[in-house]
Structures are given as C-alpha cells and as structure tokens.
PDB file of C-alpha atoms in Angstrom:
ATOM      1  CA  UNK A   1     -26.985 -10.141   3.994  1.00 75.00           C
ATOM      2  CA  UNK A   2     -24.265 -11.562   6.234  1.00 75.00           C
ATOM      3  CA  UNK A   3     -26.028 -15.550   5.754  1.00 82.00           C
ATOM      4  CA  UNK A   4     -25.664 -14.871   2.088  1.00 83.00           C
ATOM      5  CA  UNK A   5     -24.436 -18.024   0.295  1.00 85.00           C
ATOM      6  CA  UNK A   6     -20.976 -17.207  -1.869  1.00 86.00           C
ATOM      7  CA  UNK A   7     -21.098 -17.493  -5.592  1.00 88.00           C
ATOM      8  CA  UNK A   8     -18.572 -20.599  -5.606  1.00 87.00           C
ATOM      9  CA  UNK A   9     -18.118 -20.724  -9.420  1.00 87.00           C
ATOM     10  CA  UNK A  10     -19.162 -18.931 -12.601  1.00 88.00           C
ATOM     11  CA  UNK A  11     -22.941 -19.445 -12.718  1.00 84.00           C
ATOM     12  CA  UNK A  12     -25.441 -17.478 -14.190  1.00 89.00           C
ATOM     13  CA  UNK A  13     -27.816 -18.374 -12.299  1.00 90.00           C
ATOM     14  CA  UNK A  14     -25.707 -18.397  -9.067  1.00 88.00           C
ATOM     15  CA  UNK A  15     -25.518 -14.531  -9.903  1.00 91.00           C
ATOM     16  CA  UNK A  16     -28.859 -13.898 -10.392  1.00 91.00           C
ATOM     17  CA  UNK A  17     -29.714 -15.290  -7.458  1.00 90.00           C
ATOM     18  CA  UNK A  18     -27.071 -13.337  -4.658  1.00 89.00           C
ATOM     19  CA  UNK A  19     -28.733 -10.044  -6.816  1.00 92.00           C
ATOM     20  CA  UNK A  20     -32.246 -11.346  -6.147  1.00 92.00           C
ATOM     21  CA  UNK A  21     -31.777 -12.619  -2.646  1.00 91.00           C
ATOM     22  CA  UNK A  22     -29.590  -8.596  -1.531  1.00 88.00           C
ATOM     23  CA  UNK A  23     -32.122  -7.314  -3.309  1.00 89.00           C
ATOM     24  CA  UNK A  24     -34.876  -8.596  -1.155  1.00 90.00           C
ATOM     25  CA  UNK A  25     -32.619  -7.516   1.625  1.00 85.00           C
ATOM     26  CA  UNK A  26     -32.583  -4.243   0.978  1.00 80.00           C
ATOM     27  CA  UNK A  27     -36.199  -3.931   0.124  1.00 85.00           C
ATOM     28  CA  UNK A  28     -37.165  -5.128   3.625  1.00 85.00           C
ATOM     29  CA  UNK A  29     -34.605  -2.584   5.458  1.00 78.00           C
ATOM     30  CA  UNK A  30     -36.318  -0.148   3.172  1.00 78.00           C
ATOM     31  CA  UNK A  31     -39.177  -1.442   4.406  1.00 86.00           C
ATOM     32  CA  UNK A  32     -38.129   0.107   7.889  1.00 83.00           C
ATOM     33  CA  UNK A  33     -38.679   3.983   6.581  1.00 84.00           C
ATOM     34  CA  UNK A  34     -34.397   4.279   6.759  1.00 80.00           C
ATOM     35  CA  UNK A  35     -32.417   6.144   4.336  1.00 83.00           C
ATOM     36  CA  UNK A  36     -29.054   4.367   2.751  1.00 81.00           C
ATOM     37  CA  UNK A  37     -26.944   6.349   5.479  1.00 86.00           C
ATOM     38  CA  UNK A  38     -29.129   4.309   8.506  1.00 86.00           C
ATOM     39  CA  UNK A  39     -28.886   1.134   6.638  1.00 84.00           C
ATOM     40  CA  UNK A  40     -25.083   1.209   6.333  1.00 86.00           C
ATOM     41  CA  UNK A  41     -25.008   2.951   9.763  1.00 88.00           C
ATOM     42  CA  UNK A  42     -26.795  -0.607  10.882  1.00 85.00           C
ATOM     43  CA  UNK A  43     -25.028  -2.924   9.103  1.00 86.00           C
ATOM     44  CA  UNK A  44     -21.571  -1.072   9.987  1.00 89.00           C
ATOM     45  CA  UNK A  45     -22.666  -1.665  13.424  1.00 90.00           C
ATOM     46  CA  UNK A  46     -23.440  -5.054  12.999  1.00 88.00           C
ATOM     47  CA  UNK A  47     -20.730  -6.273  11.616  1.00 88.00           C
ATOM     48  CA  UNK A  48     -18.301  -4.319  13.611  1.00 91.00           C
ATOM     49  CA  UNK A  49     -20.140  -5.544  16.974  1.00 89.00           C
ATOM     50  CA  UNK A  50     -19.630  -9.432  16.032  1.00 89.00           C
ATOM     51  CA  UNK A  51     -15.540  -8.617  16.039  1.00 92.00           C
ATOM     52  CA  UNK A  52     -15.932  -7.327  19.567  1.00 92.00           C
ATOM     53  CA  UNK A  53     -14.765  -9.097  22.647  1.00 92.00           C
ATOM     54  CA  UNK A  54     -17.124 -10.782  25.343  1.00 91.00           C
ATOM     55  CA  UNK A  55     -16.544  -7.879  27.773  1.00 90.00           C
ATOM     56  CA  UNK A  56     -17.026  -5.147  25.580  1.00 90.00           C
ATOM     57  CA  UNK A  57     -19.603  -6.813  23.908  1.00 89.00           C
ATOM     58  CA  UNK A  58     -21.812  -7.411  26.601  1.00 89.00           C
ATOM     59  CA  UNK A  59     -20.793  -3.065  27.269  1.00 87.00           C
ATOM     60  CA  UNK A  60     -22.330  -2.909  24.389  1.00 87.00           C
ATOM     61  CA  UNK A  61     -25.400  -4.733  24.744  1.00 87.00           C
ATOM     62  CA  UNK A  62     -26.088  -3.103  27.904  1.00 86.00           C
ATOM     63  CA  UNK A  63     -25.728   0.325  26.476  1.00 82.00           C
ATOM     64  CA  UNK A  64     -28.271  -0.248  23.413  1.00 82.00           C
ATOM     65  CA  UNK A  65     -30.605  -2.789  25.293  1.00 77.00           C
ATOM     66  CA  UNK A  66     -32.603   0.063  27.017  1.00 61.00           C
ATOM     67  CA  UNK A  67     -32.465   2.563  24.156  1.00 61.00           C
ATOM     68  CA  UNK A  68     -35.345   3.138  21.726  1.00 64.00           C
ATOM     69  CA  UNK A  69     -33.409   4.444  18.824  1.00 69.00           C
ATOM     70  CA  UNK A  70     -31.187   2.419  16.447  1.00 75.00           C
ATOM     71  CA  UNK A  71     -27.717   1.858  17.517  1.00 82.00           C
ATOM     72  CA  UNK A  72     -25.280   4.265  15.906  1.00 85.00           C
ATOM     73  CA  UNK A  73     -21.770   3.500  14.440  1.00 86.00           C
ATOM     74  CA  UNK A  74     -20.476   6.412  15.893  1.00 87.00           C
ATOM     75  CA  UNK A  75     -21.631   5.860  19.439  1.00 87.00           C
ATOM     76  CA  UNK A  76     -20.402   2.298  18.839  1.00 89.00           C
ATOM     77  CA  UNK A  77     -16.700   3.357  18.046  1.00 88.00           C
ATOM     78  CA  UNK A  78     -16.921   5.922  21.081  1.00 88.00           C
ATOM     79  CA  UNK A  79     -17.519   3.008  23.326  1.00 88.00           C
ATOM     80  CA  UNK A  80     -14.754   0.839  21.827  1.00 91.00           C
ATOM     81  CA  UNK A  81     -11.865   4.059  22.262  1.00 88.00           C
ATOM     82  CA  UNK A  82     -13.336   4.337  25.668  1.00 86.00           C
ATOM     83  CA  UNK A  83     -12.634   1.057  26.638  1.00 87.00           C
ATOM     84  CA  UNK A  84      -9.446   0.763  24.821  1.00 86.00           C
ATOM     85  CA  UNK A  85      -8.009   3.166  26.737  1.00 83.00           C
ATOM     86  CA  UNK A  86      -9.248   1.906  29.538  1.00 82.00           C
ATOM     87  CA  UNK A  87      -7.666  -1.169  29.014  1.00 81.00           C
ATOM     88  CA  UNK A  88      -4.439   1.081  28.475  1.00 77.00           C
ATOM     89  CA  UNK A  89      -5.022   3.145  31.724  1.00 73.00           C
ATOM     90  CA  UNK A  90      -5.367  -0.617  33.752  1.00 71.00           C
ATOM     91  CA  UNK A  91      -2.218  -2.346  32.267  1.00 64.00           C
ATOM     92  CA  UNK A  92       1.337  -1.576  33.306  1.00 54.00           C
ATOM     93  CA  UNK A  93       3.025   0.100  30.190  1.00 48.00           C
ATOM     94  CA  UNK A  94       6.113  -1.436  28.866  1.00 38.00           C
ATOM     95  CA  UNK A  95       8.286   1.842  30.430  1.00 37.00           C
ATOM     96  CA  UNK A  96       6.935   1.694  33.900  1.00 42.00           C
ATOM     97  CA  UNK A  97       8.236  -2.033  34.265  1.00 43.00           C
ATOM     98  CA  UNK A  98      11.706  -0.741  33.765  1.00 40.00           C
ATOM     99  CA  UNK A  99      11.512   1.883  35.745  1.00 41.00           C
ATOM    100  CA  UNK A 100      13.571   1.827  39.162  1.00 44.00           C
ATOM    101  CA  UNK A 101      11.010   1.608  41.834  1.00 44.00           C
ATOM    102  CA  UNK A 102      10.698   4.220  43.679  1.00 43.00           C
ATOM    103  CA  UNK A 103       9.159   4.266  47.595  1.00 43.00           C
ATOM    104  CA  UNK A 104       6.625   6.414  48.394  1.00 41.00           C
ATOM    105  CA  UNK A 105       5.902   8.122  51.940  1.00 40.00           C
ATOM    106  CA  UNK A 106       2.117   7.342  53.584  1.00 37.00           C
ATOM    107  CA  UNK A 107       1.117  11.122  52.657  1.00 38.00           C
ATOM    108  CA  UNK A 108       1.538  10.794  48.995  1.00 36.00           C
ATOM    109  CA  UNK A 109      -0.197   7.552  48.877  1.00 34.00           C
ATOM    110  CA  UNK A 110      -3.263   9.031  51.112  1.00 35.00           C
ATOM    111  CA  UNK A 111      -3.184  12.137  48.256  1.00 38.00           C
ATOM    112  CA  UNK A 112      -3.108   9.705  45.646  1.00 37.00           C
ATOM    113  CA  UNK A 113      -4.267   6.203  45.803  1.00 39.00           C
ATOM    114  CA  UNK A 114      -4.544   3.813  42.613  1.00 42.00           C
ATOM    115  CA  UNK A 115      -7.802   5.062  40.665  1.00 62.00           C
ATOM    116  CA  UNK A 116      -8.515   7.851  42.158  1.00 76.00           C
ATOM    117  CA  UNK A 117      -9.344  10.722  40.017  1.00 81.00           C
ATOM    118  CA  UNK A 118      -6.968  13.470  40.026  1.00 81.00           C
ATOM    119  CA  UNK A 119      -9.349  16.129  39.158  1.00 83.00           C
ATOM    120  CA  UNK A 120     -12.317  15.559  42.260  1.00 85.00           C
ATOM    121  CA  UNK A 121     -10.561  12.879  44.316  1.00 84.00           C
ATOM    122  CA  UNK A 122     -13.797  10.114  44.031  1.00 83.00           C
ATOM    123  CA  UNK A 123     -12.884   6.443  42.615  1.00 80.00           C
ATOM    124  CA  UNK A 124     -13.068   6.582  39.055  1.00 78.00           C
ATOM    125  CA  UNK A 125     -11.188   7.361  36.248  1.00 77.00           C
ATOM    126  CA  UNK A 126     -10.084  10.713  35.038  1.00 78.00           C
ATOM    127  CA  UNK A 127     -12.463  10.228  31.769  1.00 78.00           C
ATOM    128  CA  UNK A 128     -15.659   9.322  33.676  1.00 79.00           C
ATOM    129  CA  UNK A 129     -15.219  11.903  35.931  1.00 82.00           C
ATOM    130  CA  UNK A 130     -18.450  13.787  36.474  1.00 82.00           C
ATOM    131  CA  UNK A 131     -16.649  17.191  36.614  1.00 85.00           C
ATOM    132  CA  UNK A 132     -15.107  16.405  33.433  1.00 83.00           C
ATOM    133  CA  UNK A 133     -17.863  15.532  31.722  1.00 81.00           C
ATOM    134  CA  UNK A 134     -19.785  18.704  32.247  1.00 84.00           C
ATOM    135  CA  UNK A 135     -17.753  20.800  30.726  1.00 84.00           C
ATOM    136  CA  UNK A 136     -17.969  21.671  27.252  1.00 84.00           C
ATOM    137  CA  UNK A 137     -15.432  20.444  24.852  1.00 82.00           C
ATOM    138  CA  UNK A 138     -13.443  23.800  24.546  1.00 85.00           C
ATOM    139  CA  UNK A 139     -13.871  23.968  28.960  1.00 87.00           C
ATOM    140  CA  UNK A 140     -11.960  20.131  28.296  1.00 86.00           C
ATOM    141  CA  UNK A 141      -9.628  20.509  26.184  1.00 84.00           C
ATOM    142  CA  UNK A 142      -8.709  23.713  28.473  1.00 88.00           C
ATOM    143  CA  UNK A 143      -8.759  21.543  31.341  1.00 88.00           C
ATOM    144  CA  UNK A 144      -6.200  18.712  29.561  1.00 86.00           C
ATOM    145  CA  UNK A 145      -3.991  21.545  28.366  1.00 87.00           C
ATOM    146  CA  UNK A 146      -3.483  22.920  32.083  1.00 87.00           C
ATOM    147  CA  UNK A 147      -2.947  20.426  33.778  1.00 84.00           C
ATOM    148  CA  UNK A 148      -0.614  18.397  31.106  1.00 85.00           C
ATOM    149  CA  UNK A 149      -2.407  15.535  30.307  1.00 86.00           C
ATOM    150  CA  UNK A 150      -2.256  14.260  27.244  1.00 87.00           C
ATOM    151  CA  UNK A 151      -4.700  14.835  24.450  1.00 84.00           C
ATOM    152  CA  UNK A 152      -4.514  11.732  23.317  1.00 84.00           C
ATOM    153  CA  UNK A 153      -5.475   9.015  25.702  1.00 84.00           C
ATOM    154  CA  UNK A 154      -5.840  11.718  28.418  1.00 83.00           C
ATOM    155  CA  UNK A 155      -2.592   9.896  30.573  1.00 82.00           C
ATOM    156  CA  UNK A 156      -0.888  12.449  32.257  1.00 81.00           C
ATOM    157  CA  UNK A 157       3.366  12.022  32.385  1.00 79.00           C
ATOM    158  CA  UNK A 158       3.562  12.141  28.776  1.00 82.00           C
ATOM    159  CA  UNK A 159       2.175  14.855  25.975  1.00 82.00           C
ATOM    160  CA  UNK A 160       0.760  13.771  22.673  1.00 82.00           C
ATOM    161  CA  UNK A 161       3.492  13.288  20.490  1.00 84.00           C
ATOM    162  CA  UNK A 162       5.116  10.496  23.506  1.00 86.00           C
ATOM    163  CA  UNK A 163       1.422   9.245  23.247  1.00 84.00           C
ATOM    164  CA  UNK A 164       2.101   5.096  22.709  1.00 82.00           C
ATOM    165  CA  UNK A 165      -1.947   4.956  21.713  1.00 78.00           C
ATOM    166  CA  UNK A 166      -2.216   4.631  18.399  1.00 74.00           C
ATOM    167  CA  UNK A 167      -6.517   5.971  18.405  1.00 73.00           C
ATOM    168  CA  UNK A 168      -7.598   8.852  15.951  1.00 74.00           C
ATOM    169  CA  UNK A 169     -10.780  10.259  16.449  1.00 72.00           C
ATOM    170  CA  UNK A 170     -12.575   8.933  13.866  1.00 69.00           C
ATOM    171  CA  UNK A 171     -14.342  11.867  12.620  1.00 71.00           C
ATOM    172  CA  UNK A 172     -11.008  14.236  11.930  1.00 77.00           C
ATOM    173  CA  UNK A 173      -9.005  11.550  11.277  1.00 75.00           C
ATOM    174  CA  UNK A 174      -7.202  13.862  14.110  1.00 81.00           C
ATOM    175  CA  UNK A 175      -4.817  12.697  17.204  1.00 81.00           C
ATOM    176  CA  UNK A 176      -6.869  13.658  20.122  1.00 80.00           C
ATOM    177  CA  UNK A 177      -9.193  11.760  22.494  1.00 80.00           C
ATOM    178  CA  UNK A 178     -13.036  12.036  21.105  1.00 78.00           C
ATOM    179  CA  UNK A 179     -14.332  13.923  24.425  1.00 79.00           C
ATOM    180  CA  UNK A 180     -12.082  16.749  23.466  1.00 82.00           C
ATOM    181  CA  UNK A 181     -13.207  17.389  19.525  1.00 79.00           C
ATOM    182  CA  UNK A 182     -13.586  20.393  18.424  1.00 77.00           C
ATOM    183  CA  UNK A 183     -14.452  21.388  14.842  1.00 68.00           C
ATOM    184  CA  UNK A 184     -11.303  23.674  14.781  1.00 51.00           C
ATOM    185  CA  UNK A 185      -8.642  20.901  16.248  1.00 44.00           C
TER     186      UNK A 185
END
C-alpha cells in the first residue's frame, strides 16, 4: 500500500488501477486470517514506526524482534511516551537553567545521586523501577499521589497542572502517565 503509485491526473484507467492494485493488497493481508482492526493495527504501526528516530527505532526493533505475535499500535505508542519522557527526565528543563545554583553538602549527594531511583535507591529511573512496576495501577497511582510526583510525566517538584509535557494517554484522551490508567481517571 505505502509503494502505491499516485493517480497524477484524471485517468480512468489510472483509477481503476490504484482500486485493483489496494484491492489485491487487502486480499493478501486477508489472506493472513486478520480482521480489519489487525490490519489497521499493522499498518498504523507501520507507518508510525518509519517517522521514528534511529534510537527509538532500533528500541523498537529490539522489543518486537523476539516476539511471536504481531506488533501492536498500542504497545508501540507506550514505548514512544516512555522514551519521550525519558528524553524529558535526561535534559535540563528550561527553569532549572535559571535557577540560582545552589551547593549541596556530601550527605545529600550520597542520599541522592543523579539517577538514582527515589523509591528503592538502585540506578534507574523512577518509571523502570521494579517496585513500581509491581504494583497494580490503583497501588501506582497511590504511590504518585503520596509522594507528590506528578501524574503526568511522573517528575516530582511539580504537580500536573505545572506539568510542561504535553503527552495524553492515548486511550482516555486523559492527562496522566499510561502506567497509572485507570478506567475511572
């Protein structure tokens, strides 16, 4: 579908044959036993997967390569918030850089080194953490709500509505980070 020549002037013919030729597209994903929901699941993914970057491309690759199911749009867009945010999380916002600098003693910096989780202490970020992940959605969203994070991006120094991230989950169409949806948020 996506090598399809254009229709570059009114042609009968030309018409007839971009019908014929998605046609025979279709058939053969047919072909593959998968309803009209996996087949614009697929090419969703497809299409959204050649926009990606080499980094997160290769993410991608790496995550799908080894799986024996179809690649799913959803799972696709999870991946791309994930390392969005990331990407947000490693940069130095626009506010910090005009921030006074303030020196910290050796004890804080022992307590809380750059990367460090603030939930088990291990190297990693708050979002991969292990503990985290366990818990249930609801158990999550608990979690954020304690210990003011935001419910957002999952940053902590700012709530939701300071949130600079401009990510919805895509399901809800809701503000809130997709590890913490609930059907009643």
């Amino acid at each position: 579908l996506y090598n399809l020549p254009p229709v570059n002037r009114k042609s009968s013919a030309e018409l007839h044959a971009l019908r014929d030729k998605t046609d025979r597209a279709l058939s053969a994903l047919k072909r593959l036993n998968r309803t009209q929901d996996e087949i614009l699941n697929d090419i969703l993914v497809y299409f959204v997967s050649l926009k990606l970057d080499p980094d997160t491309c290769r993410a991608w690759k790496l995550k799908t390569g080894s799986e024996s199911t179809p690649s799913n749009y959803d799972d696709l867009i999870n991946l791309i918030s994930s390392r969005a945010l990331a990407l947000e999380e490693l940069s130095p916002s626009v506010a910090n850089k005009s921030r006074p600098t303030v020196k910290a003693n050796n004890a804080t910096l022992s307590n809380q080194s750059p990367g460090q989780c603030t939930l088990c202490k291990k190297p990693h970020s708050f979002n991969k953490c292990p503990q985290f992940l366990n818990k249930s959605p609801s158990q999550r969203h608990e979690l954020i709500k304690n210990s003011n994070r935001c419910f957002n991006c999952l940053g902590i120094k700012h709530s939701i509505q300071e949130c600079k991230s401009k990510f919805k989950y895509r399901t809800c169409q809701k503000k809130h980070h997709f590890l913490l949806h609930l059907d009643s948020i």
